Amino acid sequence: MNNLPPDESPTPYVPPPSEASPREVIPLSWSDPMRWLVLGWRDLTAYPGISLFYGLAFWCMALVLGAVFRAKPEFTMTIASGCLLVGPFLAMGLYEVSRRRELGLAAGFVTSMTCWKTHLRSMGLLVGVLIVLELLWGRASLVVIAVFFNTGMPSSVGVVQAVFNPGNWEFVLAYTLVGSAFAALVFAITVVSIPMILDRDTDAITAAIGSIEVVVTQPGVMLLWGALIVALVTGALLLPWALGLVLVGPLLGHATWHAYRGSVRWL
């Protein structure tokens, strides 16, 4: 006679409740992106010295990328990944200035430069994800270039000529599709995630998911916001020596904080 107890099914695993604070996406209007830029401009003019420092930093990064493109265009996206290592920390300094001004607190250069210290783990993980995406983007770009330039990697002049040559529409189309896909993914992950980490010390995964949620639920307005960012950056780069970035860089940094505050509400 078998006295062993009958087999029991294992207890199903129930994940612990999330420790993240509840939040909701605020419905946006088409005028909100312009309102964010106006608020960003007010922050910039309230702290012109701090904004100028960050603008010069962004400008120097653009000069480095331009030099690499002229010398070794195939490595441009790889060097851009290095800029992604520094860029989010610089942007967080601008978010901190806007955050403190919104709270009625004085903002200083030191506080803007050190605000990331208490969020290093989350920022490190998020930056790591961005670098991986940027490296994949660079690899995909190299593949596209290799397919359409089978005689070797072109010079920067060759790339520009290929872009403006109607006979190379396959290259332009492939490069645009690849670049747009990666750019859209990076934009969706970062559009409000870094301000969220600064504001609520949110972990990187929750912040990235929250950022994607904003883009998915408000696609039209966020597409307009992304188009404004591209237009302003392009216009800044077209100025002599790309000096427009000294102004546009901090303006977009401050405006991004207000984009976060205008699109996410904590419950």
XYZ file of C-alpha atoms in Angstrom:
267
model
C 0.000 0.000 0.000
C 1.430 3.363 -1.017
C 1.308 5.860 1.862
C 3.060 8.649 -0.056
C 1.064 11.888 -0.294
C -0.446 12.603 -3.688
C 1.531 14.808 -6.029
C 0.700 18.465 -5.552
C 0.960 21.070 -8.252
C 3.597 23.691 -7.506
C 2.321 27.017 -6.310
C 2.246 29.432 -9.244
C 4.724 32.257 -9.060
C 3.181 35.619 -8.330
C 5.556 38.528 -9.016
C 5.848 41.109 -6.263
C 4.002 44.360 -6.792
C 5.905 47.093 -8.557
C 7.572 49.647 -6.314
C 7.238 52.354 -8.961
C 4.824 55.164 -8.188
C 1.632 55.100 -10.267
C 1.563 57.560 -13.128
C -0.562 58.493 -16.087
C 0.075 60.086 -19.445
C -1.453 63.540 -19.751
C -3.411 64.157 -22.968
C -1.426 66.572 -25.111
C -2.487 69.262 -27.545
C -0.762 70.307 -30.755
C 0.328 73.579 -29.144
C 2.211 71.870 -26.311
C 5.570 71.454 -28.124
C 5.738 75.203 -28.776
C 4.809 75.852 -25.152
C 7.683 73.623 -24.030
C 10.082 75.625 -26.179
C 8.814 78.903 -24.694
C 9.267 77.571 -21.158
C 12.708 76.273 -22.100
C 13.672 79.688 -23.423
C 12.635 81.262 -20.115
C 14.862 78.833 -18.238
C 17.740 79.563 -20.608
C 17.462 83.326 -20.166
C 17.081 82.946 -16.399
C 20.439 81.094 -16.203
C 22.378 82.184 -19.301
C 25.818 81.363 -17.893
C 24.993 77.753 -17.052
C 23.149 77.297 -20.336
C 26.121 78.714 -22.273
C 28.465 76.169 -20.671
C 26.293 73.255 -21.713
C 25.765 74.773 -25.158
C 29.519 74.974 -25.678
C 29.845 71.345 -24.566
C 27.270 70.212 -27.123
C 28.990 72.336 -29.776
C 32.356 70.686 -29.074
C 30.772 67.264 -29.437
C 29.381 68.308 -32.820
C 32.817 69.515 -33.936
C 34.344 66.144 -33.012
C 31.648 64.275 -34.941
C 32.172 66.539 -37.937
C 35.924 65.951 -37.892
C 35.426 62.178 -37.759
C 32.909 62.306 -40.614
C 35.349 64.211 -42.819
C 38.246 61.871 -42.018
C 36.586 58.460 -41.533
C 32.839 58.640 -42.306
C 32.349 54.933 -41.678
C 33.176 55.470 -37.997
C 30.832 58.408 -37.451
C 28.090 56.372 -35.789
C 30.627 54.612 -33.587
C 31.979 57.926 -32.314
C 28.397 59.078 -31.820
C 28.009 56.254 -29.299
C 30.750 57.898 -27.250
C 28.798 61.132 -27.331
C 25.822 59.195 -25.986
C 27.943 58.311 -22.981
C 28.411 61.985 -22.127
C 25.310 63.591 -23.620
C 22.684 62.295 -21.152
C 24.714 63.473 -18.176
C 25.077 66.927 -19.748
C 21.355 67.027 -20.507
C 20.544 66.015 -16.933
C 22.357 69.133 -15.727
C 19.979 71.267 -17.787
C 16.980 69.318 -16.474
C 18.176 70.004 -12.939
C 18.297 73.743 -13.600
C 14.731 73.671 -14.939
C 13.562 71.450 -12.080
C 14.963 73.715 -9.402
C 13.611 76.820 -11.084
C 10.172 75.211 -11.260
C 10.340 74.525 -7.511
C 11.453 78.070 -6.758
C 14.953 76.959 -5.752
C 18.210 78.579 -6.781
C 20.129 76.656 -9.425
C 23.901 76.660 -9.525
C 26.620 75.308 -11.759
C 27.834 72.813 -9.143
C 24.363 71.383 -8.482
C 23.749 70.989 -12.204
C 27.043 69.157 -12.661
C 26.549 66.768 -9.732
C 22.818 66.001 -9.902
C 23.483 62.637 -11.564
C 25.444 61.219 -8.625
C 22.377 59.976 -6.753
C 20.986 58.405 -9.933
C 24.153 56.763 -11.196
C 22.807 53.184 -11.275
C 19.705 54.022 -13.307
C 21.590 56.399 -15.574
C 24.367 53.875 -16.112
C 21.905 51.194 -17.233
C 20.030 53.558 -19.523
C 23.219 54.895 -21.088
C 24.401 51.319 -21.580
C 21.236 50.503 -23.516
C 21.692 53.633 -25.638
C 25.296 52.761 -26.421
C 24.289 49.247 -27.508
C 21.613 50.714 -29.776
C 24.079 53.228 -31.178
C 26.656 50.520 -31.880
C 24.000 48.438 -33.632
C 23.029 51.536 -35.583
C 26.647 52.072 -36.563
C 27.022 48.438 -37.607
C 23.848 48.598 -39.678
C 25.137 51.794 -41.326
C 28.405 50.076 -42.194
C 26.486 47.207 -43.774
C 24.440 49.601 -45.909
C 27.581 51.458 -46.988
C 29.406 48.206 -47.737
C 26.546 46.952 -49.902
C 26.325 50.101 -51.988
C 30.052 50.953 -52.036
C 31.572 47.609 -52.943
C 34.870 49.178 -53.972
C 35.709 50.183 -50.426
C 34.607 52.607 -47.780
C 33.953 56.032 -49.327
C 35.250 59.388 -48.229
C 32.947 61.972 -46.718
C 32.731 63.613 -50.145
C 31.673 60.286 -51.636
C 28.895 59.875 -49.092
C 27.582 63.391 -49.734
C 27.723 62.885 -53.502
C 25.873 59.602 -53.134
C 23.127 61.222 -51.077
C 22.511 63.940 -53.676
C 22.876 61.669 -56.704
C 19.420 60.617 -58.007
C 20.969 57.440 -59.363
C 21.711 56.225 -55.831
C 18.130 56.245 -54.610
C 18.473 52.656 -53.310
C 21.323 53.704 -51.023
C 19.472 56.810 -49.840
C 16.298 54.818 -49.185
C 18.074 52.007 -47.305
C 20.190 54.392 -45.239
C 17.148 56.542 -44.415
C 15.039 53.562 -43.370
C 17.764 52.113 -41.150
C 18.578 55.469 -39.594
C 14.938 56.379 -39.064
C 14.162 53.087 -37.339
C 17.015 53.426 -34.860
C 16.398 57.149 -34.359
C 12.715 56.512 -33.611
C 13.618 53.819 -31.071
C 16.180 56.015 -29.312
C 13.745 58.933 -29.289
C 10.958 56.793 -27.810
C 13.224 55.462 -25.062
C 14.746 58.801 -24.060
C 12.153 61.501 -24.754
C 11.133 61.727 -21.064
C 13.033 58.895 -19.372
C 16.054 60.873 -18.119
C 13.933 63.688 -16.620
C 11.836 60.965 -14.990
C 14.930 59.427 -13.410
C 16.011 62.823 -12.117
C 12.581 63.709 -10.785
C 11.543 60.418 -9.165
C 14.741 58.366 -9.043
C 12.951 55.849 -11.244
C 14.833 52.761 -12.349
C 15.980 52.744 -15.960
C 13.536 50.079 -17.169
C 10.501 51.804 -15.679
C 11.658 55.152 -17.056
C 12.196 53.729 -20.553
C 8.791 52.014 -20.524
C 7.170 55.228 -19.327
C 8.861 57.170 -22.115
C 7.710 54.672 -24.751
C 4.206 54.841 -23.278
C 4.124 58.612 -23.808
C 5.132 58.197 -27.459
C 2.696 55.345 -28.133
C -0.305 57.052 -26.518
C 0.419 60.503 -27.982
C 2.028 59.663 -31.343
C 0.965 62.750 -33.272
C 2.142 65.365 -30.778
C 5.348 63.482 -30.008
C 6.046 63.146 -33.738
C 5.657 66.921 -33.998
C 8.009 67.337 -31.029
C 10.584 65.093 -32.669
C 10.241 67.013 -35.949
C 10.824 70.305 -34.130
C 13.936 68.875 -32.499
C 15.285 67.707 -35.864
C 14.479 71.047 -37.507
C 16.148 73.107 -34.773
C 19.253 70.919 -34.649
C 19.534 70.893 -38.442
C 19.211 74.663 -38.574
C 21.854 75.018 -35.868
C 24.255 72.741 -37.748
C 23.795 74.714 -40.967
C 25.107 77.892 -39.384
C 28.849 78.580 -39.778
C 30.856 76.173 -37.624
C 27.548 74.817 -36.278
C 27.540 77.633 -33.727
C 23.768 77.460 -33.504
C 24.156 74.469 -31.173
C 25.455 76.797 -28.465
C 21.903 78.154 -28.238
C 19.762 75.293 -29.532
C 21.404 72.634 -27.341
C 20.485 74.140 -23.969
C 17.126 75.361 -25.289
C 16.109 71.806 -26.172
C 17.515 70.545 -22.888
C 15.360 72.887 -20.834
C 12.352 72.287 -23.094
C 12.692 68.511 -22.653
C 12.172 68.904 -18.916
C 8.908 70.716 -19.604
C 7.955 68.043 -22.148
C 8.279 65.497 -19.338
C 6.329 67.613 -16.859
C 3.635 68.279 -19.442
C 3.158 64.647 -20.473
C 3.481 62.621 -17.243
C 1.457 63.025 -14.064
C 2.308 61.137 -10.883
C -0.639 59.875 -8.872
